[in-house]
């Protein structure tokens, strides 16, 4: 009854005040144009009560400064009583009965859904300065938010989380339109800075204290200590009182509240503010302006009617937004009223059933007023009033710290520059996190930056599982005290983990727990250990645990602290170079084939270049073919006796002999090395050959290597698992025994340590299969992962990791056995590609030059052959015959130097007729019958008497003694 009386009294006083204001301002002028404006607020709340005060003050201030305006806003206030039903009923009453031109409100985002639909149907703008949910837009075109929505502040919150490098947060929000609207935007902003949302706590609006306590206790069992709170005024006050009561407002906790709760801090009771000490919050930055008169805004019109409300000490953002909303609406009304002085409604009651509750009249002035509001721009109390897409244009945010009885500004966040100092140049950034934190008081009145996580209450120390691989005590060893039963851990992995945890900037207590069953046997494979960490039965795991893609789906790995990779260990065998085909091994098959091809190509090229000029390359066809094959091979030992007379052929032979020299020396060196040096050779060098021949291979039991072997194609029956180095050492030594293995696959660190002990019998062959190395294991989302990884990097850079390796004698395992490096002594074609390319290019160029010269000199003869009316085959034969003729015109000096062609000396030569010849059977002579005109023209150095060609001489011959070999190649006079 008291609430109803207050609401009726408020409505009456507002209506009377509006009438008096209009009459006073216009001095009794009857031409005033009234705009009926509905106001729907929760008048029983301090926010609604103060907002109504600001609306009244803003209307009074506006018309005091604009007395000549012909329009006036008449306010009709309604109390929504804090629920959506009463807000909707008030909206229906204002639209149907009073036929308002605009509605200011509602106060809450949850009340806006139905009311904004009513405004859409009646085409009346619904203007809210306090419904901040970003999900309300753009559902309807007639809903306007003259407030900065919640999605504009998520950047400032994410900047705080990023500044202190907190990688996990918990979001606490209420189950309403107001609470749910910000969560998607906040999650995306945190994801952009690589911060994970570890948990989302949804608090009902009407949550009782037991529910709040249950949620708070649940969050104490988590590692995360960074909480982002987005709750309404009343629910937020109750929440922080309970958090204070159970000790969650103490040292180590981080609380960040959103702008709505931060803005209403001044309205909270002192014991609530005391519970929120050390809380950080964000709040829109409202610039200092002379227009803002806090004393005037603090004035209460209804102090008598509402004695329980006290004047506000600080003007909130909602006060300023309410003030600016009234000014914007008054300016829009003046703009519309000058063009549409009469209110006009289209009544639809005649067309529809009059009993329909939602049968609303349609305003013709409403769309014009909406357009005017959206285009209105002025400098108000909250800054520049400017609407974009129906929402107030976002501005910068202040970062505030709850200290004492109020708030302390510690930084400013802008979308373009990020976090900045307070009251300084906008480009003045913080130099460090400590610089930013120096002015912040954290919960528990601490000045130390919280690390953002703690060991959960359920476990005082980290439970670190230790995976032990027997046989390599240098890496990890376990000693059990027989008297007390205590387990002592040692080795490289343990020392590294201890050094890493000691290097953290904070203390983390932990206990090592052996991963075994109660009876002392192994509790399972490495994958089983990973799954136990995933189930959070352990808080961490250490050992020779390799990072794999499948394991990373369940746990988080730190950066590796030991090298990775998988290699193949095989028994040592030596190459047998006593075979009958050993002489072919120094060069690979492709090099042999290429060399033989170039031998034949070079012989053919030399024959072509020398055939027309040198008698050594002439003779019957069989002689030609033999010369082509014989000549290049004779250059291997420089045994060729044929005289090269042409320059092109000489160039080809010189380059070819250089190639032969290199081939010969390379072959000799490789063969000598193969026959004199004993080289290691694996029994089977290729994994594919192991699979194809069905050989058995080994791996360590429980290791990921066994799964990799299956992925390579090995059958399960061919994969044998071992736990001790002695076991697979014997299996490698069995030879052809059924229990033997041809190769053992293991990670690089253990393989090196194994070979340091048995390097005279075993070796590593083949490639190293890459893996990411050994790393520490933590549950998904553990905040320790990033810090431990940084500590690993730090220990690696300062050399402490190498010192630990030296202490445990694993830094550089030594091996005094044979050279285990498998090398190939067969020379490949790749080494001679450049050499063959040079000789090929030079030989081809010489051939092209020779052919071009031949065609040019004999162009008339060749043209005559080609123009002849014979078959193609006949033409080819004639060209070949023409090419086969000896060409002495290009090389006149050859005839003097060639021993196979003797010129007759003038003083002993006897001239004979071309028609006669003498056959000397008893002497080895060559009889030449030469016409005088040929002799006189061809042999310039021979004196021939000028005898008429028709003269006849008897018993006259020209005889030149020749050898039997030369007689077979005598040149007939017809060749000339």
Short mmCIF file of N, CA, C and O in Angstrom, two decimals, residues 685-788:
data_model
loop_
_atom_site.label_atom_id
_atom_site.label_comp_id
_atom_site.label_asym_id
_atom_site.label_seq_id
_atom_site.Cartn_x
_atom_site.Cartn_y
_atom_site.Cartn_z
N UNK A 685 69.47 -51.61 -44.59
CA UNK A 685 69.62 -50.16 -44.42
C UNK A 685 68.31 -49.40 -44.49
O UNK A 685 68.26 -48.24 -44.12
N UNK A 686 67.22 -50.02 -44.94
CA UNK A 686 66.01 -49.28 -45.19
C UNK A 686 64.86 -49.88 -44.38
O UNK A 686 64.73 -51.11 -44.27
N UNK A 687 64.00 -49.01 -43.80
CA UNK A 687 62.87 -49.48 -43.03
C UNK A 687 61.88 -50.22 -43.92
O UNK A 687 61.29 -51.23 -43.52
N UNK A 688 61.69 -49.74 -45.13
CA UNK A 688 60.77 -50.42 -46.06
C UNK A 688 61.22 -51.85 -46.34
O UNK A 688 60.40 -52.75 -46.49
N UNK A 689 62.52 -52.04 -46.41
CA UNK A 689 63.04 -53.39 -46.64
C UNK A 689 62.80 -54.27 -45.41
O UNK A 689 62.51 -55.47 -45.55
N UNK A 690 62.89 -53.69 -44.22
CA UNK A 690 62.57 -54.45 -43.01
C UNK A 690 61.12 -54.92 -43.02
O UNK A 690 60.83 -56.07 -42.66
N UNK A 691 60.23 -54.02 -43.44
CA UNK A 691 58.81 -54.38 -43.49
C UNK A 691 58.56 -55.42 -44.58
O UNK A 691 57.84 -56.41 -44.38
N UNK A 692 59.18 -55.21 -45.76
CA UNK A 692 58.94 -56.11 -46.88
C UNK A 692 59.45 -57.52 -46.61
O UNK A 692 58.81 -58.51 -46.97
N UNK A 693 60.58 -57.65 -45.94
CA UNK A 693 61.16 -58.96 -45.67
C UNK A 693 60.65 -59.57 -44.37
O UNK A 693 61.06 -60.69 -44.01
N UNK A 694 59.78 -58.85 -43.65
CA UNK A 694 59.18 -59.42 -42.46
C UNK A 694 60.10 -59.53 -41.27
O UNK A 694 59.95 -60.43 -40.44
N UNK A 695 61.04 -58.62 -41.12
CA UNK A 695 61.96 -58.66 -40.00
C UNK A 695 61.27 -58.14 -38.73
O UNK A 695 60.40 -57.26 -38.79
N UNK A 696 61.71 -58.67 -37.60
CA UNK A 696 61.20 -58.20 -36.31
C UNK A 696 62.01 -57.01 -35.83
O UNK A 696 63.22 -56.94 -36.04
N UNK A 697 61.32 -56.07 -35.17
CA UNK A 697 61.97 -54.89 -34.61
C UNK A 697 61.53 -54.74 -33.16
O UNK A 697 60.53 -55.33 -32.73
N UNK A 698 62.28 -53.95 -32.38
CA UNK A 698 61.99 -53.79 -30.97
C UNK A 698 61.75 -52.35 -30.58
O UNK A 698 62.15 -51.42 -31.29
N UNK A 699 61.11 -52.15 -29.43
CA UNK A 699 60.87 -50.83 -28.87
C UNK A 699 60.67 -50.97 -27.37
O UNK A 699 60.49 -52.09 -26.85
N UNK A 700 60.71 -49.86 -26.66
CA UNK A 700 60.55 -49.89 -25.21
C UNK A 700 59.07 -50.04 -24.88
O UNK A 700 58.20 -49.38 -25.47
N UNK A 701 58.77 -50.91 -23.93
CA UNK A 701 57.40 -51.20 -23.55
C UNK A 701 56.72 -49.95 -22.98
O UNK A 701 57.22 -49.31 -22.07
N UNK A 702 55.55 -49.62 -23.54
CA UNK A 702 54.79 -48.47 -23.09
C UNK A 702 55.15 -47.17 -23.77
O UNK A 702 54.52 -46.15 -23.51
N UNK A 703 56.17 -47.19 -24.63
CA UNK A 703 56.60 -45.96 -25.29
C UNK A 703 55.75 -45.68 -26.51
O UNK A 703 55.15 -46.57 -27.12
N UNK A 704 55.69 -44.40 -26.87
CA UNK A 704 54.97 -44.00 -28.08
C UNK A 704 55.64 -44.53 -29.34
O UNK A 704 55.03 -44.56 -30.42
N UNK A 705 56.91 -44.95 -29.22
CA UNK A 705 57.65 -45.44 -30.39
C UNK A 705 56.96 -46.68 -30.96
O UNK A 705 56.94 -46.88 -32.18
N UNK A 706 56.38 -47.50 -30.11
CA UNK A 706 55.69 -48.70 -30.59
C UNK A 706 54.50 -48.33 -31.47
O UNK A 706 54.25 -48.98 -32.50
N UNK A 707 53.78 -47.29 -31.09
CA UNK A 707 52.68 -46.82 -31.94
C UNK A 707 53.21 -46.26 -33.26
O UNK A 707 52.58 -46.43 -34.32
N UNK A 708 54.34 -45.58 -33.21
CA UNK A 708 54.93 -45.07 -34.45
C UNK A 708 55.33 -46.19 -35.40
O UNK A 708 55.20 -46.07 -36.62
N UNK A 709 55.83 -47.31 -34.85
CA UNK A 709 56.20 -48.45 -35.69
C UNK A 709 54.97 -49.04 -36.38
O UNK A 709 55.04 -49.43 -37.55
N UNK A 710 53.87 -49.08 -35.67
CA UNK A 710 52.64 -49.55 -36.31
C UNK A 710 52.22 -48.59 -37.41
O UNK A 710 51.73 -49.02 -38.46
N UNK A 711 52.41 -47.29 -37.16
CA UNK A 711 52.09 -46.32 -38.20
C UNK A 711 52.99 -46.44 -39.42
O UNK A 711 52.57 -46.12 -40.54
N UNK A 712 54.23 -46.90 -39.23
CA UNK A 712 55.13 -47.10 -40.37
C UNK A 712 54.72 -48.28 -41.23
O UNK A 712 55.10 -48.36 -42.41
N UNK A 713 53.96 -49.22 -40.65
CA UNK A 713 53.53 -50.38 -41.42
C UNK A 713 53.97 -51.71 -40.86
O UNK A 713 53.68 -52.76 -41.45
N UNK A 714 54.63 -51.72 -39.70
CA UNK A 714 55.04 -52.97 -39.08
C UNK A 714 53.82 -53.68 -38.50
O UNK A 714 52.97 -53.06 -37.85
N UNK A 715 53.78 -55.00 -38.68
CA UNK A 715 52.72 -55.81 -38.09
C UNK A 715 52.97 -55.95 -36.59
O UNK A 715 54.10 -55.97 -36.13
N UNK A 716 51.88 -56.06 -35.83
CA UNK A 716 52.01 -56.20 -34.37
C UNK A 716 52.85 -57.41 -33.99
O UNK A 716 53.56 -57.38 -32.97
N UNK A 717 52.75 -58.48 -34.78
CA UNK A 717 53.52 -59.68 -34.45
C UNK A 717 55.02 -59.48 -34.66
O UNK A 717 55.83 -60.25 -34.14
N UNK A 718 55.41 -58.45 -35.40
CA UNK A 718 56.83 -58.19 -35.66
C UNK A 718 57.40 -57.12 -34.74
O UNK A 718 58.57 -56.77 -34.88
N UNK A 719 56.57 -56.61 -33.83
CA UNK A 719 57.04 -55.58 -32.89
C UNK A 719 57.19 -56.24 -31.52
O UNK A 719 56.22 -56.71 -30.92
N UNK A 720 58.40 -56.24 -31.02
CA UNK A 720 58.69 -56.84 -29.72
C UNK A 720 59.07 -55.74 -28.74
O UNK A 720 59.82 -54.82 -29.08
N UNK A 721 58.53 -55.84 -27.52
CA UNK A 721 58.72 -54.80 -26.52
C UNK A 721 59.65 -55.28 -25.42
O UNK A 721 59.59 -56.44 -25.00
N UNK A 722 60.50 -54.36 -24.93
CA UNK A 722 61.48 -54.67 -23.89
C UNK A 722 61.47 -53.56 -22.86
O UNK A 722 61.10 -52.41 -23.14
N UNK A 723 61.91 -53.90 -21.65
CA UNK A 723 61.97 -52.93 -20.57
C UNK A 723 63.39 -52.63 -20.14
O UNK A 723 63.65 -51.57 -19.55
N UNK A 724 64.33 -53.53 -20.37
CA UNK A 724 65.70 -53.33 -19.93
C UNK A 724 66.65 -53.28 -21.11
O UNK A 724 66.44 -54.00 -22.11
N UNK A 725 67.70 -52.47 -21.06
CA UNK A 725 68.67 -52.42 -22.16
C UNK A 725 69.33 -53.77 -22.41
O UNK A 725 69.64 -54.11 -23.57
N UNK A 726 69.56 -54.58 -21.36
CA UNK A 726 70.19 -55.87 -21.55
C UNK A 726 69.32 -56.80 -22.38
O UNK A 726 69.84 -57.65 -23.12
N UNK A 727 68.00 -56.63 -22.27
CA UNK A 727 67.10 -57.51 -23.01
C UNK A 727 67.19 -57.27 -24.51
O UNK A 727 67.33 -58.20 -25.31
N UNK A 728 67.08 -56.00 -24.92
CA UNK A 728 67.14 -55.78 -26.36
C UNK A 728 68.57 -55.84 -26.89
O UNK A 728 68.79 -56.01 -28.09
N UNK A 729 69.56 -55.69 -26.03
CA UNK A 729 70.95 -55.91 -26.48
C UNK A 729 71.15 -57.37 -26.89
O UNK A 729 71.74 -57.66 -27.93
N UNK A 730 70.63 -58.29 -26.08
CA UNK A 730 70.75 -59.70 -26.43
C UNK A 730 69.93 -60.05 -27.66
O UNK A 730 70.34 -60.85 -28.49
N UNK A 731 68.74 -59.44 -27.77
CA UNK A 731 67.90 -59.71 -28.94
C UNK A 731 68.57 -59.25 -30.22
O UNK A 731 68.43 -59.89 -31.27
N UNK A 732 69.32 -58.16 -30.17
CA UNK A 732 70.05 -57.70 -31.35
C UNK A 732 71.22 -58.62 -31.68
O UNK A 732 71.68 -58.65 -32.83
N UNK A 733 71.70 -59.39 -30.71
CA UNK A 733 72.88 -60.23 -30.92
C UNK A 733 72.53 -61.65 -31.30
O UNK A 733 73.44 -62.45 -31.57
N UNK A 734 71.25 -62.01 -31.33
CA UNK A 734 70.88 -63.39 -31.59
C UNK A 734 71.09 -63.81 -33.04
O UNK A 734 71.11 -65.00 -33.35
N UNK A 735 71.20 -62.88 -33.96
CA UNK A 735 71.38 -63.23 -35.37
C UNK A 735 70.08 -63.70 -35.98
O UNK A 735 69.09 -62.98 -36.02
N UNK A 736 70.07 -64.94 -36.48
CA UNK A 736 68.90 -65.49 -37.16
C UNK A 736 67.96 -66.20 -36.21
O UNK A 736 67.02 -66.86 -36.64
N UNK A 737 68.18 -66.12 -34.91
CA UNK A 737 67.32 -66.77 -33.93
C UNK A 737 65.91 -66.19 -34.01
O UNK A 737 65.70 -65.04 -34.36
N UNK A 738 64.93 -67.01 -33.64
CA UNK A 738 63.54 -66.56 -33.71
C UNK A 738 63.23 -65.45 -32.73
O UNK A 738 62.28 -64.70 -32.90
N UNK A 739 64.03 -65.35 -31.67
CA UNK A 739 63.83 -64.29 -30.68
C UNK A 739 64.61 -63.01 -31.00
O UNK A 739 64.60 -62.09 -30.21
N UNK A 740 65.28 -63.01 -32.11
CA UNK A 740 66.12 -61.86 -32.45
C UNK A 740 65.29 -60.75 -33.09
O UNK A 740 64.16 -60.96 -33.54
N UNK A 741 65.89 -59.58 -33.09
CA UNK A 741 65.33 -58.43 -33.80
C UNK A 741 66.41 -57.85 -34.69
O UNK A 741 67.60 -57.94 -34.39
N UNK A 742 65.98 -57.30 -35.80
CA UNK A 742 66.94 -56.72 -36.74
C UNK A 742 67.29 -55.28 -36.40
O UNK A 742 68.32 -54.77 -36.83
N UNK A 743 66.43 -54.61 -35.63
CA UNK A 743 66.68 -53.22 -35.26
C UNK A 743 65.87 -52.89 -34.02
O UNK A 743 64.80 -53.48 -33.78
N UNK A 744 66.39 -51.94 -33.24
CA UNK A 744 65.68 -51.46 -32.06
C UNK A 744 65.49 -49.96 -32.20
O UNK A 744 66.44 -49.21 -32.43
N UNK A 745 64.25 -49.50 -32.08
CA UNK A 745 63.91 -48.08 -32.22
C UNK A 745 63.75 -47.46 -30.83
O UNK A 745 63.02 -47.99 -29.98
N UNK A 746 64.45 -46.34 -30.61
CA UNK A 746 64.40 -45.69 -29.31
C UNK A 746 64.65 -44.20 -29.48
O UNK A 746 65.09 -43.74 -30.55
N UNK A 747 64.36 -43.44 -28.41
CA UNK A 747 64.56 -42.00 -28.45
C UNK A 747 66.05 -41.69 -28.39
O UNK A 747 66.87 -42.51 -27.93
N UNK A 748 66.40 -40.50 -28.84
CA UNK A 748 67.81 -40.13 -29.00
C UNK A 748 68.59 -40.16 -27.68
O UNK A 748 69.69 -40.72 -27.63
N UNK A 749 68.09 -39.57 -26.57
CA UNK A 749 68.92 -39.56 -25.35
C UNK A 749 69.31 -40.96 -24.88
O UNK A 749 70.47 -41.21 -24.54
N UNK A 750 68.36 -41.88 -24.86
CA UNK A 750 68.66 -43.23 -24.41
C UNK A 750 69.53 -43.98 -25.42
O UNK A 750 70.38 -44.80 -25.04
N UNK A 751 69.35 -43.70 -26.69
CA UNK A 751 70.17 -44.36 -27.72
C UNK A 751 71.63 -43.96 -27.58
O UNK A 751 72.53 -44.80 -27.70
N UNK A 752 71.88 -42.68 -27.32
CA UNK A 752 73.26 -42.22 -27.14
C UNK A 752 73.90 -42.86 -25.91
O UNK A 752 75.07 -43.27 -25.94
N UNK A 753 73.13 -42.94 -24.84
CA UNK A 753 73.67 -43.55 -23.62
C UNK A 753 73.91 -45.04 -23.81
O UNK A 753 74.90 -45.59 -23.30
N UNK A 754 73.06 -45.70 -24.55
CA UNK A 754 73.24 -47.13 -24.84
C UNK A 754 74.48 -47.36 -25.68
O UNK A 754 75.29 -48.26 -25.42
N UNK A 755 74.68 -46.56 -26.71
CA UNK A 755 75.84 -46.72 -27.59
C UNK A 755 77.15 -46.37 -26.90
O UNK A 755 78.21 -46.87 -27.28
N UNK A 756 77.07 -45.48 -25.89
CA UNK A 756 78.30 -45.17 -25.18
C UNK A 756 78.84 -46.39 -24.43
O UNK A 756 80.02 -46.45 -24.10
N UNK A 757 77.99 -47.35 -24.15
CA UNK A 757 78.40 -48.58 -23.46
C UNK A 757 78.68 -49.72 -24.43
O UNK A 757 79.52 -50.59 -24.15
N UNK A 758 77.99 -49.75 -25.58
CA UNK A 758 78.13 -50.88 -26.50
C UNK A 758 78.39 -50.40 -27.93
O UNK A 758 77.91 -50.97 -28.89
N UNK A 759 79.18 -49.33 -28.07
CA UNK A 759 79.36 -48.77 -29.41
C UNK A 759 80.26 -49.62 -30.29
O UNK A 759 80.36 -49.36 -31.49
N UNK A 760 80.95 -50.64 -29.73
CA UNK A 760 81.78 -51.51 -30.56
C UNK A 760 80.96 -52.61 -31.21
O UNK A 760 81.48 -53.35 -32.06
N UNK A 761 79.70 -52.73 -30.80
CA UNK A 761 78.86 -53.79 -31.35
C UNK A 761 77.62 -53.28 -32.07
O UNK A 761 77.04 -54.00 -32.88
N UNK A 762 77.21 -52.05 -31.76
CA UNK A 762 75.97 -51.54 -32.33
C UNK A 762 76.20 -50.13 -32.87
O UNK A 762 77.13 -49.44 -32.46
N UNK A 763 75.32 -49.74 -33.75
CA UNK A 763 75.45 -48.41 -34.36
C UNK A 763 74.07 -47.89 -34.71
O UNK A 763 73.08 -48.64 -34.75
N UNK A 764 74.00 -46.60 -34.97
CA UNK A 764 72.76 -45.94 -35.40
C UNK A 764 72.80 -45.77 -36.90
O UNK A 764 73.80 -45.28 -37.45
N UNK A 765 71.75 -46.17 -37.58
CA UNK A 765 71.67 -46.02 -39.02
C UNK A 765 70.37 -45.33 -39.38
O UNK A 765 69.43 -45.29 -38.60
N UNK A 766 70.34 -44.84 -40.61
CA UNK A 766 69.12 -44.24 -41.13
C UNK A 766 68.85 -42.85 -40.58
O UNK A 766 69.62 -42.31 -39.78
N UNK A 767 67.72 -42.28 -40.96
CA UNK A 767 67.40 -40.90 -40.53
C UNK A 767 66.91 -40.87 -39.08
O UNK A 767 66.54 -41.89 -38.49
N UNK A 768 66.91 -39.68 -38.52
CA UNK A 768 66.33 -39.45 -37.19
C UNK A 768 64.89 -38.99 -37.38
O UNK A 768 64.63 -37.97 -38.02
N UNK A 769 63.95 -39.74 -36.84
CA UNK A 769 62.54 -39.40 -36.95
C UNK A 769 62.22 -38.34 -35.88
O UNK A 769 62.34 -38.60 -34.69
N UNK A 770 61.83 -37.19 -36.34
CA UNK A 770 61.71 -36.02 -35.46
C UNK A 770 60.53 -36.16 -34.50
O UNK A 770 59.42 -36.55 -34.89
N UNK A 771 60.78 -35.85 -33.23
CA UNK A 771 59.74 -35.65 -32.23
C UNK A 771 60.08 -34.38 -31.45
O UNK A 771 61.16 -33.82 -31.61
N UNK A 772 59.15 -33.96 -30.59
CA UNK A 772 59.32 -32.67 -29.92
C UNK A 772 60.05 -32.75 -28.60
O UNK A 772 60.11 -31.75 -27.87
N UNK A 773 60.59 -33.90 -28.25
CA UNK A 773 61.41 -33.98 -27.05
C UNK A 773 60.62 -34.25 -25.79
O UNK A 773 59.39 -34.41 -25.80
N UNK A 774 61.35 -34.33 -24.64
CA UNK A 774 60.75 -34.59 -23.35
C UNK A 774 60.30 -33.28 -22.71
O UNK A 774 60.98 -32.26 -22.80
N UNK A 775 59.14 -33.33 -22.02
CA UNK A 775 58.61 -32.13 -21.38
C UNK A 775 57.85 -32.53 -20.13
O UNK A 775 57.51 -33.70 -19.92
N UNK A 776 57.60 -31.53 -19.29
CA UNK A 776 56.79 -31.76 -18.09
C UNK A 776 55.31 -31.68 -18.46
O UNK A 776 54.92 -30.93 -19.36
N UNK A 777 54.50 -32.43 -17.73
CA UNK A 777 53.08 -32.56 -18.04
C UNK A 777 52.26 -31.92 -16.94
O UNK A 777 52.53 -32.13 -15.74
N UNK A 778 51.23 -31.13 -17.35
CA UNK A 778 50.31 -30.52 -16.41
C UNK A 778 48.89 -30.67 -16.95
O UNK A 778 48.70 -30.88 -18.16
N UNK A 779 47.89 -30.58 -16.09
CA UNK A 779 46.49 -30.67 -16.59
C UNK A 779 46.18 -29.54 -17.55
O UNK A 779 46.84 -28.49 -17.56
N UNK A 780 45.16 -29.76 -18.35
CA UNK A 780 44.72 -28.74 -19.30
C UNK A 780 44.39 -27.43 -18.58
O UNK A 780 43.67 -27.42 -17.59
N UNK A 781 44.94 -26.36 -19.10
CA UNK A 781 44.67 -25.04 -18.54
C UNK A 781 45.43 -24.69 -17.30
O UNK A 781 45.14 -23.67 -16.66
N UNK A 782 46.40 -25.49 -16.91
CA UNK A 782 47.16 -25.19 -15.71
C UNK A 782 47.94 -23.89 -15.88
O UNK A 782 48.64 -23.70 -16.87
N UNK A 783 47.85 -22.96 -14.92
CA UNK A 783 48.59 -21.71 -15.04
C UNK A 783 50.09 -21.88 -14.88
O UNK A 783 50.85 -20.96 -15.15
N UNK A 784 50.52 -23.07 -14.41
CA UNK A 784 51.96 -23.30 -14.23
C UNK A 784 52.69 -23.51 -15.55
O UNK A 784 53.90 -23.35 -15.61
N UNK A 785 51.96 -23.88 -16.59
CA UNK A 785 52.62 -24.25 -17.85
C UNK A 785 53.46 -23.11 -18.40
O UNK A 785 54.64 -23.29 -18.76
N UNK A 786 52.89 -21.92 -18.46
CA UNK A 786 53.62 -20.78 -19.03
C UNK A 786 54.83 -20.41 -18.19
O UNK A 786 55.92 -20.18 -18.71
N UNK A 787 54.66 -20.40 -16.87
CA UNK A 787 55.77 -20.00 -16.00
C UNK A 787 56.88 -21.05 -16.00
O UNK A 787 58.07 -20.71 -15.98
N UNK A 788 56.52 -22.33 -16.00
CA UNK A 788 57.54 -23.39 -16.05
C UNK A 788 58.28 -23.35 -17.38
O UNK A 788 59.50 -23.55 -17.43
#
